[in-house]
Every structure is written in structure tokens, then in C-alpha cells.
Short mmCIF file of C-alpha atoms in Angstrom, two decimals:
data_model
loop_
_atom_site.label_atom_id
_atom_site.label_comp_id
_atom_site.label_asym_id
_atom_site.label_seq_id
_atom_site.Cartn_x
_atom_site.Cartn_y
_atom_site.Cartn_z
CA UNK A 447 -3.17 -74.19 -39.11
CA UNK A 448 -3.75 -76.22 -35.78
CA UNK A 449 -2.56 -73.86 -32.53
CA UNK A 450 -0.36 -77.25 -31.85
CA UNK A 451 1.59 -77.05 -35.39
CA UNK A 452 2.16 -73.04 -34.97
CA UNK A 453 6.12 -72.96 -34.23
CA UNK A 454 7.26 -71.00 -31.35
CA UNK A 455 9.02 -67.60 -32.13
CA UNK A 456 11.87 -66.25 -31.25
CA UNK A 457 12.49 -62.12 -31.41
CA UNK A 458 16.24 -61.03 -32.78
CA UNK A 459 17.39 -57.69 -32.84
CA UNK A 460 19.58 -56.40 -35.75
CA UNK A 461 21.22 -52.84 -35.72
CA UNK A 462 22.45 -51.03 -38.77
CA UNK A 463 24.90 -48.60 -37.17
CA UNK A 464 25.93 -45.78 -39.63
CA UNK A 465 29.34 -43.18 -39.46
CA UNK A 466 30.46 -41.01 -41.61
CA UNK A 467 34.34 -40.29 -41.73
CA UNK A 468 36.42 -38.61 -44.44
CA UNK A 469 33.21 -38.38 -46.73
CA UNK A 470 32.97 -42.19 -46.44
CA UNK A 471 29.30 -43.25 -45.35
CA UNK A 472 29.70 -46.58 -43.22
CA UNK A 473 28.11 -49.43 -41.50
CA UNK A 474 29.26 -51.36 -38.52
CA UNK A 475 29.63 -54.93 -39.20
CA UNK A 476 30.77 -57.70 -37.15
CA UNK A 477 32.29 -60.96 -38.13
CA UNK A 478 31.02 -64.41 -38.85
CA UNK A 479 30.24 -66.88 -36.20
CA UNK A 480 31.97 -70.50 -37.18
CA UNK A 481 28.99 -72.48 -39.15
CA UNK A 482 27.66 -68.63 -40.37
CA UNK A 483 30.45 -68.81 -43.34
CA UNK A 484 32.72 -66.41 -44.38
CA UNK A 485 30.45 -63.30 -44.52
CA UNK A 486 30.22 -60.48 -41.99
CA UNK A 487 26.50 -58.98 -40.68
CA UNK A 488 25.02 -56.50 -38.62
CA UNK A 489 25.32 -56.42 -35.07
CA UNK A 490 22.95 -59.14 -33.73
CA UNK A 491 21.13 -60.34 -30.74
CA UNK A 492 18.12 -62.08 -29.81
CA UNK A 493 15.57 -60.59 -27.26
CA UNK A 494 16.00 -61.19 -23.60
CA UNK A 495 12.97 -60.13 -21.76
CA UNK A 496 14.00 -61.61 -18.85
CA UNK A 497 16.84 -59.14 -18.55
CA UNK A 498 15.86 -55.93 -20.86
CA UNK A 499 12.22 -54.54 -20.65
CA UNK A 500 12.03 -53.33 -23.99
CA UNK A 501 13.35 -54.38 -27.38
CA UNK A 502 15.63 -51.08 -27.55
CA UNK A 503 16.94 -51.57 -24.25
CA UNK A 504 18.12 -55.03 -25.19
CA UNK A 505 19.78 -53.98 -28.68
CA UNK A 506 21.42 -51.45 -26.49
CA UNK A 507 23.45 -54.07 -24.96
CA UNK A 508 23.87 -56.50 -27.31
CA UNK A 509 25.44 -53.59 -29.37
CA UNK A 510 27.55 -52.65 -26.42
CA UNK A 511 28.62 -56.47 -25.75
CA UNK A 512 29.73 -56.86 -29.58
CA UNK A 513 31.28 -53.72 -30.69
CA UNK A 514 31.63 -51.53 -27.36
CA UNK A 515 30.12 -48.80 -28.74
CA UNK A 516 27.37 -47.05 -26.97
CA UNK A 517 24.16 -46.03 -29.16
CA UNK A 518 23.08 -42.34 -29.42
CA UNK A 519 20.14 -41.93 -31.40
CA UNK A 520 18.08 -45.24 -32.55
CA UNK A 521 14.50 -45.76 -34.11
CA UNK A 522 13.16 -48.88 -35.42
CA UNK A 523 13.15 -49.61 -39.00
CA UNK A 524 11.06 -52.78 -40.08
CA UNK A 525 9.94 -56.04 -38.83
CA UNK A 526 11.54 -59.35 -40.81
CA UNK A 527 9.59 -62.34 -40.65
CA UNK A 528 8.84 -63.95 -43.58
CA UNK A 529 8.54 -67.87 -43.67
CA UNK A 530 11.32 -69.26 -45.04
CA UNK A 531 14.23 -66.49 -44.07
CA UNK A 532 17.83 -68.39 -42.99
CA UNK A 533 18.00 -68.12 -39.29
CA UNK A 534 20.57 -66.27 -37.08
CA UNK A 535 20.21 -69.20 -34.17
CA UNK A 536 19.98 -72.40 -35.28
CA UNK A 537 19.51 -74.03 -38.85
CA UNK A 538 16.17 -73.53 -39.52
CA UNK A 539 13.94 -77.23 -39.70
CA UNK A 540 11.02 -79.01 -38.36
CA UNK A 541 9.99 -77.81 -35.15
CA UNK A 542 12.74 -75.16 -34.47
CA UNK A 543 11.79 -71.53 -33.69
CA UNK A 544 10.60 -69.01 -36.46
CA UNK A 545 12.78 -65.91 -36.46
CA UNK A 546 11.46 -62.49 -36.54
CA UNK A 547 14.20 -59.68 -36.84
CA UNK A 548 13.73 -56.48 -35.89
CA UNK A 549 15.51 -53.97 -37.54
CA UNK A 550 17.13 -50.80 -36.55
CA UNK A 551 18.84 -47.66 -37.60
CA UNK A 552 21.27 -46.13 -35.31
CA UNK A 553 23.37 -42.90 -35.79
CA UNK A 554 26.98 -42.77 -34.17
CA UNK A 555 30.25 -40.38 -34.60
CA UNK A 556 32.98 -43.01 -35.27
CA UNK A 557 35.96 -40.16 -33.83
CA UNK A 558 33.61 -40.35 -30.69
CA UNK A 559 33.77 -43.77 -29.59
CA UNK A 560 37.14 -45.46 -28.53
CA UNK A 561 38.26 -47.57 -31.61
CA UNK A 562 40.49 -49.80 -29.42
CA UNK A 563 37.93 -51.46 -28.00
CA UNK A 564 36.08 -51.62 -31.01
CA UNK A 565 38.87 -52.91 -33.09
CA UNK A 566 39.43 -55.69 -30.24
CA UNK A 567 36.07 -56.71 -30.46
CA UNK A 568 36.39 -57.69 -34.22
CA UNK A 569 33.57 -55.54 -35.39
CA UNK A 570 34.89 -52.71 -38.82
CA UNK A 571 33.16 -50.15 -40.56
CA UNK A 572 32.79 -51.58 -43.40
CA UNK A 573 31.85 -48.31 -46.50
CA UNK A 574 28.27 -48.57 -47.13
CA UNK A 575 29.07 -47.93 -50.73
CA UNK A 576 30.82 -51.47 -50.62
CA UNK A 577 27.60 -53.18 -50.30
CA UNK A 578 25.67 -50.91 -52.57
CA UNK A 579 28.11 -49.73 -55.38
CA UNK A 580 25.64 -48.84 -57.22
CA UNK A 581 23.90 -46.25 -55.23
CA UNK A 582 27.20 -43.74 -55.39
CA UNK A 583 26.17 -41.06 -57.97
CA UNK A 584 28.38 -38.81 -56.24
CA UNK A 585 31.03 -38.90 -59.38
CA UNK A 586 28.43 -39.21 -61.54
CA UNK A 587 26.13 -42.27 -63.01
CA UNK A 588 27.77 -45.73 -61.92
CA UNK A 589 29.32 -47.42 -65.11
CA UNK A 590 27.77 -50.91 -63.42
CA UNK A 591 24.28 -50.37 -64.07
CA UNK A 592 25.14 -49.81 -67.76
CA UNK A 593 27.45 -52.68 -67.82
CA UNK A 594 26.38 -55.21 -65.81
CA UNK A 595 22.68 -54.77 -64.08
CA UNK A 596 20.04 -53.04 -66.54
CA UNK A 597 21.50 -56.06 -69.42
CA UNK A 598 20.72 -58.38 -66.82
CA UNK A 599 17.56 -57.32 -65.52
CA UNK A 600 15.90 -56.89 -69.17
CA UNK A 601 15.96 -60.25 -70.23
CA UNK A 602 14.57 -61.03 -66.85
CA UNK A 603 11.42 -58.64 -66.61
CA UNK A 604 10.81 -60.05 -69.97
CA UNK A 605 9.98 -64.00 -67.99
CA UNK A 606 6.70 -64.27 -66.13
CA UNK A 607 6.02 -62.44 -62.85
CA UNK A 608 5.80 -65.26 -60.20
CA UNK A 609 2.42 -63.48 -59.15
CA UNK A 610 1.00 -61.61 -62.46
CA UNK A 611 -1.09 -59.45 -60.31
CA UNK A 612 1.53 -57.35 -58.81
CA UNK A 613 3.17 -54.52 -61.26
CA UNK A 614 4.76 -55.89 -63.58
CA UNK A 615 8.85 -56.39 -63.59
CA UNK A 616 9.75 -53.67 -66.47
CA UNK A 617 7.78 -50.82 -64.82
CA UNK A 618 9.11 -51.51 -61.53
CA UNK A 619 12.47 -51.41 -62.78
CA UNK A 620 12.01 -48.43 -64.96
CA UNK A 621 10.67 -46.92 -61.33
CA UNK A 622 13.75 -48.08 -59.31
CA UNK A 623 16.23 -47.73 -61.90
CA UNK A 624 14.88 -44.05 -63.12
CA UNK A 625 14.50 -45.42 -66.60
CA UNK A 626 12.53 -43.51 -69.62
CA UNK A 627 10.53 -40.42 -67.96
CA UNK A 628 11.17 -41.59 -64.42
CA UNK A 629 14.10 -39.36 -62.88
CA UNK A 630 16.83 -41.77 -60.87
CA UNK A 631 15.15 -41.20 -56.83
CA UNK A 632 17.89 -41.75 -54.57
CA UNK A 633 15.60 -42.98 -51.56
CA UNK A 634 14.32 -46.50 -53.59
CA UNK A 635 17.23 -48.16 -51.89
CA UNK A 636 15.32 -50.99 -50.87
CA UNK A 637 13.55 -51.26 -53.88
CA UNK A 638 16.32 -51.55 -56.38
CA UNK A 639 18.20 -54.15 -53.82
CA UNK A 640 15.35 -56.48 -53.75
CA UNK A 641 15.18 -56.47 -57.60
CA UNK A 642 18.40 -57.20 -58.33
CA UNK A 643 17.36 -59.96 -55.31
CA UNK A 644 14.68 -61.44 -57.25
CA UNK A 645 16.79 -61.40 -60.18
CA UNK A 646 19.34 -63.50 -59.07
CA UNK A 647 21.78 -61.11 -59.42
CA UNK A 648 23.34 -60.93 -56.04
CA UNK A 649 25.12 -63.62 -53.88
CA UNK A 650 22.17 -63.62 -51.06
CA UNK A 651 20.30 -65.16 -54.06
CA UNK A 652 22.51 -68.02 -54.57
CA UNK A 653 22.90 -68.63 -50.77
CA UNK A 654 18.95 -68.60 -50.14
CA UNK A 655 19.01 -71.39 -53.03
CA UNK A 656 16.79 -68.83 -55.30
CA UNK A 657 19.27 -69.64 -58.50
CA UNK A 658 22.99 -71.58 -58.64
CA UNK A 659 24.75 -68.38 -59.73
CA UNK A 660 24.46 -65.21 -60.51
CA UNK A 661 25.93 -65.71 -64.11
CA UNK A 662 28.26 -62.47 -63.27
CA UNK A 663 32.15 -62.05 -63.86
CA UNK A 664 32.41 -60.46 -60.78
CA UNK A 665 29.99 -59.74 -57.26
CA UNK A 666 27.40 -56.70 -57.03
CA UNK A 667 29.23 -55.60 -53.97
CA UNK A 668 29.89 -57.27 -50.90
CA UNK A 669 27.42 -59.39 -49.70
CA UNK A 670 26.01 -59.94 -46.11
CA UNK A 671 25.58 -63.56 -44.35
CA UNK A 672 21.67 -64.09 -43.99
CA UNK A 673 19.41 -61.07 -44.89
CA UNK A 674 21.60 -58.67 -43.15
CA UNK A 675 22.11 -56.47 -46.74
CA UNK A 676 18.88 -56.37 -47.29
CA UNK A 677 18.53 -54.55 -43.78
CA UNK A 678 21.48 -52.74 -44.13
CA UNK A 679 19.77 -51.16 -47.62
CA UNK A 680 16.16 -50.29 -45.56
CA UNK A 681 18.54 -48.36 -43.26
CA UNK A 682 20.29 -46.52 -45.80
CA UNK A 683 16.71 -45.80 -47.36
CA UNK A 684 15.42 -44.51 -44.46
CA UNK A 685 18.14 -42.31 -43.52
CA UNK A 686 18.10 -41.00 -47.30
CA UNK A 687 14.60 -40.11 -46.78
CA UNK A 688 14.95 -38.70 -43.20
CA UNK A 689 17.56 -35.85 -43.37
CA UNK A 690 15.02 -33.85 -45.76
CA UNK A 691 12.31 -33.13 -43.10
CA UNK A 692 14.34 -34.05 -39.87
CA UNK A 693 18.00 -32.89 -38.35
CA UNK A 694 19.46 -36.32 -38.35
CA UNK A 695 22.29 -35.39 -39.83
CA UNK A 696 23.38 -33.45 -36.99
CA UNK A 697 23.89 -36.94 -35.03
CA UNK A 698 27.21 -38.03 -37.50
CA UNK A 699 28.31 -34.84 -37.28
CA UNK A 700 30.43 -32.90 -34.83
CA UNK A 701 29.58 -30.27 -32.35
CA UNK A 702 31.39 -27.74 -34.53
CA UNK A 703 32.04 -28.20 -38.41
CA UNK A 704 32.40 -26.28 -41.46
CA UNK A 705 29.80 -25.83 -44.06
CA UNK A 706 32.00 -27.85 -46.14
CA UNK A 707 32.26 -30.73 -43.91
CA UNK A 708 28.57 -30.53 -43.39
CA UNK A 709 27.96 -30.63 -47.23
CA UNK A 710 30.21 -33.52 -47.69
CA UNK A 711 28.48 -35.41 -45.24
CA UNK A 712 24.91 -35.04 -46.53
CA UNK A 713 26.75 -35.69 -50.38
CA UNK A 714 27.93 -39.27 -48.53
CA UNK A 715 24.95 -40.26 -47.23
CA UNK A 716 22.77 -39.15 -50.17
CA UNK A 717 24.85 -40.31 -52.69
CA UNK A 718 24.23 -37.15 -55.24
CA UNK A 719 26.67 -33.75 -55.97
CA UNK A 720 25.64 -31.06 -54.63
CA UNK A 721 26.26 -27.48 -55.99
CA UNK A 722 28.07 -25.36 -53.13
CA UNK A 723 26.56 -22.88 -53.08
CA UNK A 724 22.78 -24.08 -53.58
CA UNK A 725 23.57 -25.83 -50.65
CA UNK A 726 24.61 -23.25 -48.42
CA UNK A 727 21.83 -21.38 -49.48
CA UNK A 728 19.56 -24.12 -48.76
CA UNK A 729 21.15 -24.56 -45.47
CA UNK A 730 20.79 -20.65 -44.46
CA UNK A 731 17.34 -21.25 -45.76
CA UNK A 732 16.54 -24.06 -43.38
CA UNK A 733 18.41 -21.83 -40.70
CA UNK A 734 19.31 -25.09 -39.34
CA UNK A 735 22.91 -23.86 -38.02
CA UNK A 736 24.44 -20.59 -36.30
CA UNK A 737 27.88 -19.95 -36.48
CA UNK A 738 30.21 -20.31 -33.15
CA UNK A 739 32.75 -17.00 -34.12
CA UNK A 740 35.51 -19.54 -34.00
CA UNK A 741 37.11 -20.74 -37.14
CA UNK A 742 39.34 -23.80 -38.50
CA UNK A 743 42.57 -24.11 -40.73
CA UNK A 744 42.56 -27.70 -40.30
CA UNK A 745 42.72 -28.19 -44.60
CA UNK A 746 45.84 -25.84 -44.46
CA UNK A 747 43.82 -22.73 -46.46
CA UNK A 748 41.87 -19.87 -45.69
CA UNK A 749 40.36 -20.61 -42.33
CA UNK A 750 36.87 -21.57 -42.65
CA UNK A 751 34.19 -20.55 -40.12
CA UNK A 752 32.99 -23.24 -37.72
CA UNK A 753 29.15 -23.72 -37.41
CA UNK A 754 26.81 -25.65 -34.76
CA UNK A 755 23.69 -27.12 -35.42
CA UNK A 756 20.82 -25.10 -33.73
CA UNK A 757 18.78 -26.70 -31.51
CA UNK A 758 16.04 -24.32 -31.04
CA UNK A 759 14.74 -25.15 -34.49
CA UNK A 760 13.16 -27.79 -33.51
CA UNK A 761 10.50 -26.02 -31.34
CA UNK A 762 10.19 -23.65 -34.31
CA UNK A 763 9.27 -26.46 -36.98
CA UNK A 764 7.11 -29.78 -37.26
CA UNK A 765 9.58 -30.87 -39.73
CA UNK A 766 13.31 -29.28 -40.20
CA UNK A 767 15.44 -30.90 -42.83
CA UNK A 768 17.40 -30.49 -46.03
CA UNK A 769 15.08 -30.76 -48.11
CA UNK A 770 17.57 -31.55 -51.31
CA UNK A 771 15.06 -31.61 -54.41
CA UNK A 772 15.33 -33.04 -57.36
CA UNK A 773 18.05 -34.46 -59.42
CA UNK A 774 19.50 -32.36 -61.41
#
């Protein structure tokens, strides 16, 4: 390509913030702009180098601007910038900028932040489990992907790949969808959203023009205006993988909690059951927390004794983390 047909770039910044309240795993969303349509997305901003001297700096406060929340922790996720993707600033066309998203994960307390302000901003925490129904196992397997997605997706890994040299459609679903001798692996987030992508089955797919419908009674969860989901599901990967070699899930978490609160919180974001007391064992194990001598009534029973996460651990270990094993 000639240097004087390269189009010009321009950098956004797109932050999936994550809460968990009342063992409800959420995401931040704000609402539509007029000409995005009717769906909400992440929190969004382009780069301003002018103003912010690094790309954190500047999500920082277009986060703050948005939603009034101010970030804790934050780490980057992925770059988006594949040719073709629908464009947070303009229409994309002939001669207009090439977006390139960069994605983050950030980890908040939703009873720490004031929810006035938030609330008069627009922005809601929208249950992460709304987008992704499917990745709840927390009751057990999901009646959808029996009913509606693995009857869809056979006939379609039966077509042609679109590029025959790549695995082929059936054993990447059987990999995903922990089909035959593959056990279900909660952390292929991303991968099991961008088949059912591909497939057609979700209403990002009709919007990017991939098919005209998705041929389904009813929506595979909410869906996200641009690719917004599709970050939104490499966030909730990440974090799935993280909290098993780091203490991540000490940022949603308050600064005293029961071991049941604790549980229920890594249950949310992993999506699995866990068996009480393998867990507390596993957490002794870890010796990721010390008790505080204080204790709590607050579900009306036998107090329960509060705990705090202990800090020192991390100059004791590369790599502390629940480190949750398999499924059972």
C-alpha cells in the first residue's frame, strides 16, 4: 500500500469496569449516544495526548467524566484493530480514521463509590451474566447450550471453514464448549463468544452485516453496540484466569469479609460451585487472609468471623492465587 493511501489512526480507549454485589458479577455500561442505536457499551474515550501522557492516564478521566467513578486497579487487556470493525467516532468510509481500541480491565467496589453521581451520569451495572448467560454454571449446566447453541452450531461446523487451514470448526467447538473428552474450562470466555460470533448466532453478527438474523426465538443475552461484548468477554476471561495465581480478588472485595462472602464472590466471577469447605481449605492453604478478631451478624445467625486479605503474601510468593482446579 502507497504511504499516501495508509488512513490516519485514531487511538480509543475502552474500559470494562467489573463489581461484584450480592453475588452478582457486573460490568459498568453507559448508554447510547443518538446515531449509536439503542444499545449500551463500555465506557469510552478516544486518546488525548495533548492532555494525558499516557493511555491509562487518559482512560482515567474519561472514566471519571462518564460515570464519576474513580479507577483502583487497571491493566490493559488487548489491542482491537482489525480492518473493517464499526467505529466509535464517526461512520467508518473512505478516507476517515481507522480505529484502534484499546482495551482494559478495571476492578472497583460498587458500595465504595457514590452511586448518586453515578446514577446521574446515566452509566448502570449492568450483570455480566446478562451478556453471557451462558457462562453461569453456578446452578449447574445452562439449559441454553442444550437448547439453543450446540443445535445451532453443529449444522454450522459441518459448512466450510472460511480459511481451511485453521482448526477446524467441530474441534474448536468441542474445545470451547467442553464437548466429548474435553472438560467444560471456564476461562475460554473469549473463545466460545467469538464462535457463537462467527456463527451468526448473536445480534453483533447481524449488526456487522455478517448474516440477516440469527434464526433464534429469542437473543443470546444482551448485546453491546459495536464490539463492546466482545471486550467485555476478554475481560471476564482474563479476570477468570487471573484470581488463580494473583490476589485480584481482594480489589471487589471489602477490607473485612467473611469467608462466605469471599467464596461467593470468587463463585460469581468464576461462574462454578464451589464446595465450602474445599474452599476454605484452599484458602487457609493459600494463607491468603488473617482473621481481624472481630466478627459479623449481619445474615441474622451465628456471627461469622471477619477476615482481611494479607498483604504480606505478596513478598512471600511470585504468584498467590486461588488456584480453583478442575471441574468437578
Amino acid at each position: 500500500m502507497q504511504a499516501d493511501r495508509i488512513p490516519p489512526l485514531r487511538i480509543g480507549l475502552n474500559a470494562a469496569i467489573v463489581a461484584v454485589t450480592n453475588r452478582t458479577p457486573s460490568i459498568l455500561t453507559v448508554p447510547a449516544t443518538p446515531g449509536d442505536g439503542p444499545a449500551d457499551g463500555l465506557p469510552f474515550g478516544p486518546f488525548d495526548p495533548v492532555r494525558h501522557r499516557t493511555f491509562e492516564a487518559s482512560l482515567r478521566g474519561s472514566v471519571e467524566s462518564q460515570t464519576a467513578l474513580n479507577l483502583g486497579y487497571v491493566e490493559q487487556l488487548y489491542t482491537f484493530g482489525d480492518r473493517g470493525r464499526q467505529m466509535d467516532f464517526d461512520e467508518a468510509r473512505d478516507g476517515s480514521p481507522h480505529l484502534v481500541s484499546v482495551g482494559y480491565l478495571a476492578l472497583t467496589r460498587a458500595d465504595a463509590e457514590n452511586p448518586e453521581a453515578l446514577h446521574a451520569t446515566g452509566a448502570r451495572w449492568r450483570d455480566w451474566y446478562e451478556l453471557f448467560p451462558w457462562e453461569d454454571w453456578r446452578e449447574g449446566r445452562p439449559s441454553m447450550l442444550d437448547a439453543s447453541i450446540l443445535p445451532r452450531l453443529k449444522p454450522w461446523a459441518e459448512q466450510p471453514a472460511e480459511r481451511p487451514q485453521n482448526p477446524s470448526r467441530k474441534a474448536r467447538i468441542r474445545l470451547a464448549f467442553g464437548l466429548g473428552d474435553f472438560p467444560w474450562d471456564e476461562e475460554r470466555v473469549l473463545d466460545r463468544y467469538e464462535l457463537l460470533y462467527e456463527a451468526g448466532l448473536l445480534a453483533e453478527a447481524v449488526a456487522d452485516q455478517r448474516v440477516k438474523s440469527t434464526g433464534l426465538a429469542s437473543a443470546l443475552g444482551r448485546a453491546m453496540r459495536f464490539d463492546h461484548r466482545r471486550i467485555a468477554a476478554t475481560a471476564v476471561q482474563r479476570l477468570r484466569a487471573k484470581i488463580k495465581y494473583r490476589p485480584v480478588i481482594f480489589e471487589l472485595m471489602p477490607p473485612e469479609f467473611t469467608l462466605t462472602e469471599l467464596q461467593t464472590t470468587v463463585e460469581a466471577i468464576s461462574g462454578r460451585h464451589l464446595h465450602k469447605q474445599n474452599f476454605r481449605r484452599l484458602v487457609e492453604g493459600a494463607e491468603l487472609v488473617e482473621p481481624t478478631g472481630a466478627s459479623s451478624s449481619a445474615t441474622g445467625g451465628r456471627p461469622a468471623a471477619l477476615y482481611r486479605f494479607r498483604a504480606k503474601i505478596l513478598e512471600e510468593r511470585p504468584a498467590p492465587g486461588l488456584r480453583l482446579g478442575g471441574r468437578g
